[in-house]
mmCIF file of C-alpha atoms in Angstrom:
data_model
loop_
_atom_site.group_PDB
_atom_site.id
_atom_site.type_symbol
_atom_site.label_atom_id
_atom_site.label_comp_id
_atom_site.label_asym_id
_atom_site.label_seq_id
_atom_site.Cartn_x
_atom_site.Cartn_y
_atom_site.Cartn_z
ATOM 1 C CA MET A 1 42.871 -58.777 -52.448
ATOM 2 C CA ARG A 2 40.541 -56.223 -50.956
ATOM 3 C CA LYS A 3 42.210 -53.406 -49.085
ATOM 4 C CA ARG A 4 41.112 -52.972 -45.610
ATOM 5 C CA GLY A 5 40.007 -49.432 -45.019
ATOM 6 C CA ARG A 6 40.652 -47.600 -41.821
ATOM 7 C CA LYS A 7 37.701 -47.989 -39.540
ATOM 8 C CA LYS A 8 35.803 -44.722 -39.400
ATOM 9 C CA LYS A 9 35.566 -43.405 -35.916
ATOM 10 C CA GLY A 10 32.234 -42.188 -34.644
ATOM 11 C CA THR A 11 31.850 -38.470 -34.094
ATOM 12 C CA LYS A 12 32.436 -37.698 -30.460
ATOM 13 C CA LYS A 13 29.752 -35.609 -28.837
ATOM 14 C CA LYS A 14 31.065 -32.304 -27.665
ATOM 15 C CA GLY A 15 28.941 -30.058 -25.598
ATOM 16 C CA THR A 16 28.407 -27.739 -22.711
ATOM 17 C CA PHE A 17 26.456 -28.298 -19.516
ATOM 18 C CA LEU A 18 24.530 -25.269 -18.245
ATOM 19 C CA PHE A 19 23.295 -25.607 -14.689
ATOM 20 C CA LEU A 20 20.085 -23.646 -14.073
ATOM 21 C CA LYS A 21 18.809 -24.657 -10.656
ATOM 22 C CA LYS A 22 19.551 -27.339 -8.134
ATOM 23 C CA GLY A 23 19.070 -30.659 -9.963
ATOM 24 C CA THR A 24 18.304 -28.960 -13.301
ATOM 25 C CA PHE A 25 20.664 -28.468 -16.235
ATOM 26 C CA LEU A 26 20.785 -28.210 -20.002
ATOM 27 C CA PHE A 27 23.275 -29.961 -22.325
ATOM 28 C CA PHE A 28 24.179 -28.176 -25.570
ATOM 29 C CA ASN A 29 25.673 -30.411 -28.293
ATOM 30 C CA THR A 30 28.154 -28.055 -29.917
ATOM 31 C CA ASN A 31 28.367 -30.355 -32.967
ATOM 32 C CA CYS A 32 25.013 -28.903 -33.891
ATOM 33 C CA PHE A 33 26.791 -25.634 -34.538
ATOM 34 C CA ALA A 34 29.436 -27.190 -36.807
ATOM 35 C CA GLY A 35 29.363 -27.903 -40.535
ATOM 36 C CA LYS A 36 26.364 -26.433 -42.280
ATOM 37 C CA ASN A 37 25.208 -24.893 -38.986
ATOM 38 C CA ARG A 38 28.501 -23.205 -38.265
ATOM 39 C CA ASN A 39 27.080 -19.778 -39.099
ATOM 40 C CA VAL A 40 24.625 -20.001 -36.179
ATOM 41 C CA PRO A 41 26.271 -18.315 -33.180
ATOM 42 C CA PHE A 42 26.169 -20.696 -30.234
ATOM 43 C CA PHE A 43 25.715 -18.010 -27.601
ATOM 44 C CA SER A 44 22.882 -16.378 -29.548
ATOM 45 C CA VAL A 45 20.929 -19.626 -29.269
ATOM 46 C CA LEU A 46 21.894 -19.887 -25.608
ATOM 47 C CA LEU A 47 20.550 -16.390 -24.980
ATOM 48 C CA ILE A 48 17.244 -17.245 -26.647
ATOM 49 C CA VAL A 49 16.877 -20.348 -24.456
ATOM 50 C CA LEU A 50 17.575 -18.350 -21.298
ATOM 51 C CA VAL A 51 15.025 -15.692 -22.235
ATOM 52 C CA LEU A 52 12.390 -18.375 -22.865
ATOM 53 C CA LEU A 53 13.115 -20.066 -19.544
ATOM 54 C CA TYR A 54 13.549 -16.888 -17.505
ATOM 55 C CA PRO A 55 11.604 -13.991 -19.041
ATOM 56 C CA GLY A 56 12.270 -11.940 -15.908
ATOM 57 C CA LEU A 57 15.886 -11.536 -17.058
ATOM 58 C CA THR A 58 14.751 -8.947 -19.584
ATOM 59 C CA ALA A 59 11.743 -7.518 -17.768
ATOM 60 C CA GLY A 60 11.161 -4.720 -15.324
ATOM 61 C CA ASN A 61 14.529 -4.410 -13.627
ATOM 62 C CA ASP A 62 16.265 -2.390 -16.341
ATOM 63 C CA VAL A 63 13.128 -0.613 -17.535
ATOM 64 C CA LEU A 64 11.925 1.116 -14.370
ATOM 65 C CA SER A 65 13.944 2.207 -11.364
ATOM 66 C CA GLY A 66 12.665 1.956 -7.804
ATOM 67 C CA LYS A 67 11.904 5.673 -7.735
ATOM 68 C CA GLU A 68 10.082 5.570 -11.072
ATOM 69 C CA ILE A 69 7.875 2.741 -9.834
ATOM 70 C CA MET A 70 7.035 4.601 -6.618
ATOM 71 C CA GLU A 71 6.335 7.770 -8.609
ATOM 72 C CA SER A 72 3.986 5.849 -10.912
ATOM 73 C CA SER A 73 2.128 4.641 -7.813
ATOM 74 C CA PHE A 74 2.003 8.105 -6.230
ATOM 75 C CA ASN A 75 0.749 9.719 -9.452
ATOM 76 C CA ARG A 76 -1.764 7.032 -10.445
ATOM 77 C CA ASP A 77 -5.323 8.087 -11.189
ATOM 78 C CA ASP A 78 -7.246 8.166 -7.924
ATOM 79 C CA GLY A 79 -9.699 10.877 -8.903
ATOM 80 C CA ARG A 80 -9.750 14.651 -8.504
ATOM 81 C CA ASP A 81 -11.650 14.095 -5.267
ATOM 82 C CA ALA A 82 -13.084 11.137 -3.382
ATOM 83 C CA TYR A 83 -15.506 10.204 -0.613
ATOM 84 C CA PHE A 84 -15.358 6.975 1.395
ATOM 85 C CA LYS A 85 -17.622 5.553 4.076
ATOM 86 C CA ILE A 86 -15.496 3.223 6.195
ATOM 87 C CA GLU A 87 -16.154 0.499 8.738
ATOM 88 C CA MET A 88 -13.165 0.123 11.061
ATOM 89 C CA THR A 89 -12.478 -2.766 13.453
ATOM 90 C CA LEU A 90 -9.822 -2.721 16.181
ATOM 91 C CA VAL A 91 -8.658 -6.164 17.351
ATOM 92 C CA ASP A 92 -6.494 -6.556 20.468
ATOM 93 C CA LYS A 93 -4.179 -9.469 21.326
ATOM 94 C CA SER A 94 -6.980 -11.321 23.129
ATOM 95 C CA GLY A 95 -9.177 -11.167 20.013
ATOM 96 C CA SER A 96 -11.620 -8.607 21.411
ATOM 97 C CA GLU A 97 -13.048 -6.292 18.746
ATOM 98 C CA ARG A 98 -14.228 -2.683 18.753
ATOM 99 C CA LYS A 99 -16.176 -1.213 15.829
ATOM 100 C CA ARG A 100 -15.975 2.327 14.505
ATOM 101 C CA SER A 101 -17.574 4.177 11.616
ATOM 102 C CA LEU A 102 -15.969 7.082 9.784
ATOM 103 C CA GLU A 103 -16.066 9.116 6.602
ATOM 104 C CA ILE A 104 -13.064 10.233 4.544
ATOM 105 C CA TYR A 105 -12.995 13.116 2.057
ATOM 106 C CA THR A 106 -10.007 13.904 -0.180
ATOM 107 C CA ARG A 107 -9.349 16.517 -2.848
ATOM 108 C CA ASP A 108 -6.351 17.060 -5.111
ATOM 109 C CA TYR A 109 -5.162 20.652 -5.573
ATOM 110 C CA ASP A 110 -2.171 19.834 -7.818
ATOM 111 C CA ASN A 111 0.774 20.184 -5.382
ATOM 112 C CA LEU A 112 -1.563 20.163 -2.368
ATOM 113 C CA ILE A 113 -3.739 17.211 -1.329
ATOM 114 C CA LYS A 114 -6.316 17.813 1.400
ATOM 115 C CA THR A 115 -7.915 15.077 3.506
ATOM 116 C CA PHE A 116 -10.736 15.387 6.021
ATOM 117 C CA ILE A 117 -11.777 12.487 8.285
ATOM 118 C CA LYS A 118 -14.669 12.438 10.735
ATOM 119 C CA PHE A 119 -15.791 9.645 13.056
ATOM 120 C CA THR A 120 -19.548 9.075 13.242
ATOM 121 C CA ALA A 121 -19.830 6.118 15.662
ATOM 122 C CA PRO A 122 -19.778 4.922 18.397
ATOM 123 C CA ALA A 123 -20.788 7.753 20.701
ATOM 124 C CA ASP A 124 -17.473 7.914 22.591
ATOM 125 C CA ILE A 125 -15.577 8.897 19.426
ATOM 126 C CA ALA A 126 -18.303 10.517 17.299
ATOM 127 C CA GLY A 127 -17.375 14.082 16.346
ATOM 128 C CA THR A 128 -13.620 13.442 16.423
ATOM 129 C CA ALA A 129 -12.118 14.853 13.218
ATOM 130 C CA PHE A 130 -8.772 14.963 11.421
ATOM 131 C CA LEU A 131 -7.561 17.402 8.766
ATOM 132 C CA SER A 132 -4.432 17.029 6.650
ATOM 133 C CA TRP A 133 -2.888 19.304 4.040
ATOM 134 C CA GLU A 134 -0.199 17.387 2.196
ATOM 135 C CA ASN A 135 2.289 19.825 0.680
ATOM 136 C CA ALA A 136 4.510 18.314 -2.030
ATOM 137 C CA PRO A 137 7.446 20.726 -1.522
ATOM 138 C CA GLY A 138 7.259 21.070 2.268
ATOM 139 C CA GLU A 139 6.122 19.451 5.496
ATOM 140 C CA ASP A 140 2.535 18.284 5.775
ATOM 141 C CA THR A 141 0.133 20.086 8.097
ATOM 142 C CA GLN A 142 -2.181 18.028 10.324
ATOM 143 C CA TYR A 143 -4.894 18.912 12.840
ATOM 144 C CA LEU A 144 -6.892 16.759 15.250
ATOM 145 C CA TYR A 145 -10.211 17.881 16.699
ATOM 146 C CA LEU A 146 -11.503 16.291 19.911
ATOM 147 C CA PRO A 147 -15.022 17.352 21.014
ATOM 148 C CA ALA A 148 -13.878 17.432 24.662
ATOM 149 C CA LEU A 149 -11.269 20.096 23.835
ATOM 150 C CA GLY A 150 -13.592 22.118 21.624
ATOM 151 C CA ARG A 151 -10.882 23.307 19.227
ATOM 152 C CA PRO A 152 -8.481 21.821 16.640
ATOM 153 C CA ARG A 153 -4.981 20.913 17.834
ATOM 154 C CA ARG A 154 -2.078 20.939 15.409
ATOM 155 C CA ILE A 155 0.054 17.771 15.237
ATOM 156 C CA VAL A 156 3.721 18.800 15.408
ATOM 157 C CA SER A 157 6.660 16.841 13.985
ATOM 158 C CA SER A 158 7.559 15.259 17.333
ATOM 159 C CA GLN A 159 4.045 13.747 17.546
ATOM 160 C CA LYS A 160 3.997 12.095 14.096
ATOM 161 C CA ASN A 161 5.011 8.743 15.639
ATOM 162 C CA LEU A 162 2.001 8.679 17.998
ATOM 163 C CA SER A 163 -1.023 6.465 17.433
ATOM 164 C CA PHE A 164 -3.883 7.981 15.453
ATOM 165 C CA VAL A 165 -6.900 7.735 17.806
ATOM 166 C CA ASN A 166 -5.771 4.357 19.226
ATOM 167 C CA THR A 167 -5.445 2.616 15.854
ATOM 168 C CA ASP A 168 -2.341 0.880 14.484
ATOM 169 C CA PHE A 169 -1.746 3.861 12.203
ATOM 170 C CA THR A 170 0.427 6.739 13.353
ATOM 171 C CA TYR A 171 0.058 10.338 12.214
ATOM 172 C CA GLU A 172 2.976 9.733 9.858
ATOM 173 C CA ASP A 173 1.015 6.849 8.303
ATOM 174 C CA MET A 174 -1.978 9.128 7.760
ATOM 175 C CA GLN A 175 -0.273 11.043 4.976
ATOM 176 C CA ARG A 176 0.648 9.837 1.517
ATOM 177 C CA ARG A 177 4.391 9.386 1.286
ATOM 178 C CA ASN A 178 5.861 11.605 -1.436
ATOM 179 C CA PRO A 179 8.546 9.613 -3.327
ATOM 180 C CA ASP A 180 10.981 12.541 -3.057
ATOM 181 C CA LYS A 181 11.188 11.979 0.709
ATOM 182 C CA ASP A 182 12.903 8.588 0.315
ATOM 183 C CA GLU A 183 15.734 6.807 -1.457
ATOM 184 C CA HIS A 184 14.230 3.911 -3.419
ATOM 185 C CA THR A 185 15.825 0.622 -4.484
ATOM 186 C CA PHE A 186 14.272 -1.997 -6.744
ATOM 187 C CA ILE A 187 14.592 -5.368 -4.958
ATOM 188 C CA ARG A 188 12.798 -7.919 -7.120
ATOM 189 C CA GLU A 189 9.604 -8.919 -8.873
ATOM 190 C CA ASP A 190 7.264 -11.010 -6.741
ATOM 191 C CA TYR A 191 3.645 -11.967 -6.138
ATOM 192 C CA PHE A 192 1.368 -10.914 -3.310
ATOM 193 C CA ASP A 193 -2.101 -12.421 -3.046
ATOM 194 C CA ALA A 194 -1.533 -13.907 -6.550
ATOM 195 C CA ARG A 195 -0.947 -10.439 -8.058
ATOM 196 C CA PRO A 196 2.358 -9.647 -9.843
ATOM 197 C CA CYS A 197 4.234 -6.893 -8.030
ATOM 198 C CA TYR A 198 7.388 -4.818 -7.966
ATOM 199 C CA VAL A 199 9.078 -4.949 -4.552
ATOM 200 C CA ILE A 200 10.731 -1.652 -3.592
ATOM 201 C CA GLU A 201 12.805 -0.719 -0.542
ATOM 202 C CA SER A 202 12.458 2.911 0.586
ATOM 203 C CA LYS A 203 14.748 4.593 3.116
ATOM 204 C CA PRO A 204 13.796 8.038 4.464
ATOM 205 C CA LYS A 205 16.035 11.003 3.683
ATOM 206 C CA ASP A 206 14.780 12.982 6.672
ATOM 207 C CA ASN A 207 13.216 12.267 10.052
ATOM 208 C CA SER A 208 10.932 9.245 10.217
ATOM 209 C CA GLN A 209 9.957 6.732 12.868
ATOM 210 C CA TYR A 210 10.910 3.976 10.406
ATOM 211 C CA SER A 211 14.365 2.948 9.213
ATOM 212 C CA ARG A 212 12.889 1.639 5.961
ATOM 213 C CA ARG A 213 9.744 0.466 4.226
ATOM 214 C CA VAL A 214 9.432 -2.431 1.800
ATOM 215 C CA SER A 215 6.490 -2.008 -0.582
ATOM 216 C CA TRP A 216 4.746 -4.396 -2.979
ATOM 217 C CA VAL A 217 3.480 -2.276 -5.901
ATOM 218 C CA ASP A 218 0.797 -4.018 -7.937
ATOM 219 C CA LYS A 219 1.889 -4.006 -11.585
ATOM 220 C CA GLU A 220 -1.585 -3.647 -13.065
ATOM 221 C CA SER A 221 -3.093 -0.971 -10.830
ATOM 222 C CA ARG A 222 0.078 0.594 -9.350
ATOM 223 C CA VAL A 223 -1.627 0.410 -5.941
ATOM 224 C CA ILE A 224 0.724 -0.449 -3.074
ATOM 225 C CA ILE A 225 -0.874 -3.624 -1.737
ATOM 226 C CA ARG A 226 1.604 -4.441 1.018
ATOM 227 C CA ILE A 227 4.089 -2.477 3.130
ATOM 228 C CA ASP A 228 6.507 -3.865 5.714
ATOM 229 C CA PHE A 229 7.560 -1.187 8.214
ATOM 230 C CA TYR A 230 10.915 -1.522 10.017
ATOM 231 C CA ASP A 231 11.806 0.265 13.241
ATOM 232 C CA LYS A 232 15.044 2.110 13.987
ATOM 233 C CA LYS A 233 16.687 -1.135 15.152
ATOM 234 C CA GLY A 234 15.979 -2.739 11.782
ATOM 235 C CA ASP A 235 13.273 -5.085 13.100
ATOM 236 C CA ILE A 236 9.947 -5.428 11.342
ATOM 237 C CA LEU A 237 7.334 -3.489 13.310
ATOM 238 C CA LYS A 238 4.124 -3.383 11.286
ATOM 239 C CA VAL A 239 2.614 -4.862 8.138
ATOM 240 C CA PHE A 240 0.001 -3.128 5.985
ATOM 241 C CA LYS A 241 -1.983 -5.261 3.521
ATOM 242 C CA VAL A 242 -4.677 -4.690 0.932
ATOM 243 C CA THR A 243 -6.777 -7.845 1.143
ATOM 244 C CA HIS A 244 -9.370 -6.821 -1.452
ATOM 245 C CA LEU A 245 -8.569 -4.617 -4.448
ATOM 246 C CA ASP A 246 -11.314 -3.684 -6.878
ATOM 247 C CA LYS A 247 -12.448 -0.934 -9.236
ATOM 248 C CA ARG A 248 -15.084 1.542 -8.069
ATOM 249 C CA ASP A 249 -16.270 4.154 -10.573
ATOM 250 C CA GLY A 250 -13.464 2.929 -12.841
ATOM 251 C CA ILE A 251 -10.751 3.675 -10.257
ATOM 252 C CA TRP A 252 -8.732 1.028 -8.420
ATOM 253 C CA THR A 253 -9.784 1.058 -4.759
ATOM 254 C CA ALA A 254 -8.371 -0.697 -1.693
ATOM 255 C CA VAL A 255 -11.716 -2.065 -0.481
ATOM 256 C CA ARG A 256 -10.369 -4.069 2.461
ATOM 257 C CA THR A 257 -7.126 -3.322 4.296
ATOM 258 C CA THR A 258 -5.330 -4.303 7.490
ATOM 259 C CA MET A 259 -2.569 -2.721 9.533
ATOM 260 C CA GLU A 260 -0.986 -5.108 12.031
ATOM 261 C CA ASN A 261 1.405 -4.109 14.802
ATOM 262 C CA LEU A 262 3.512 -7.240 15.275
ATOM 263 C CA LYS A 263 5.060 -6.103 18.554
ATOM 264 C CA GLU A 264 1.823 -4.981 20.195
ATOM 265 C CA LYS A 265 -0.129 -7.891 18.671
ATOM 266 C CA HIS A 266 -2.852 -5.444 17.641
ATOM 267 C CA LEU A 267 -4.732 -5.175 14.347
ATOM 268 C CA THR A 268 -6.750 -2.484 12.571
ATOM 269 C CA ARG A 269 -9.098 -3.625 9.799
ATOM 270 C CA MET A 270 -10.873 -1.257 7.420
ATOM 271 C CA ARG A 271 -13.621 -1.944 4.895
ATOM 272 C CA VAL A 272 -14.897 0.536 2.326
ATOM 273 C CA VAL A 273 -18.689 0.454 2.536
ATOM 274 C CA GLU A 274 -19.172 3.197 -0.050
ATOM 275 C CA ALA A 275 -16.820 4.959 -2.481
ATOM 276 C CA ARG A 276 -17.552 7.923 -4.765
ATOM 277 C CA TYR A 277 -15.081 9.732 -6.994
ATOM 278 C CA ASN A 278 -15.030 13.077 -8.835
ATOM 279 C CA GLN A 279 -18.099 14.498 -7.080
ATOM 280 C CA GLY A 280 -16.835 18.091 -6.980
ATOM 281 C CA LEU A 281 -16.309 18.277 -3.208
ATOM 282 C CA ALA A 282 -16.558 21.797 -1.779
ATOM 283 C CA ASP A 283 -13.488 23.641 -0.480
ATOM 284 C CA GLU A 284 -15.289 24.312 2.806
ATOM 285 C CA ILE A 285 -15.031 20.641 3.788
ATOM 286 C CA PHE A 286 -11.264 20.949 4.220
ATOM 287 C CA THR A 287 -11.226 23.819 6.735
ATOM 288 C CA LEU A 288 -10.703 24.232 10.473
ATOM 289 C CA ARG A 289 -14.158 25.783 10.707
ATOM 290 C CA ASN A 290 -15.683 22.568 9.372
ATOM 291 C CA MET A 291 -13.783 20.553 11.994
ATOM 292 C CA GLU A 292 -15.269 22.614 14.797
ATOM 293 C CA GLY A 293 -18.752 22.268 13.354
ATOM 294 C CA GLN A 294 -18.813 18.458 13.518
#
């Protein structure tokens, strides 16, 4: 008589569900890690899967801080000096446009960056000039020359929130923001205009017309290609965008930009018609005497 053997039970599947996103999950069969596979740590495999699915978990955030990213942008190679011929367009809320032409000269003196701007057209603004000395350790010095006044006028701290010759830029916007003047926080990695970016929130340590700025720093070029400006109430006030970024003379250049005032419904567009770098610009360009001679 044949003995009846006990019926062998099938191996029950044991596993873990890992929910990733809404409607998406993974099931891990933990039996795979038993028997001959028992030496394979389950959570090591889980970590590998997560890294493959979400590479951002190991990228950027822990490597660079918000301040380090802003410093890398501030210190990027933009030439020892530069010359730009600019076409500017002012657009009001009705869509009416006004054209202006201007030239910008900049020179880097280590801890001092000098900028000279002169308007060349139309006739009602031709001869207007602006001079800025950006001091890394201290407050920046700015002068505006209006032909009707016949002499340069210094822009004091209380005037930094005023419009720069009726554009959507203020005098505060006309100077490069030294990273040491703000507290920076890394927010996330994102895309702007299909370019991978770091998004950084910056809050001023000292007086500023803005409560904070949120900047999109292009990963490849380190150019800031978008800035959201927030007023003292915490509402978004203006948006700056680089709409065309390209290399000129081997240096990344913001060829087309916009500054939009959302509350005033006013827009300033700028297009670089000509860009030249490392030309050995003369010191005399960045003087008050040169302003008066325009």
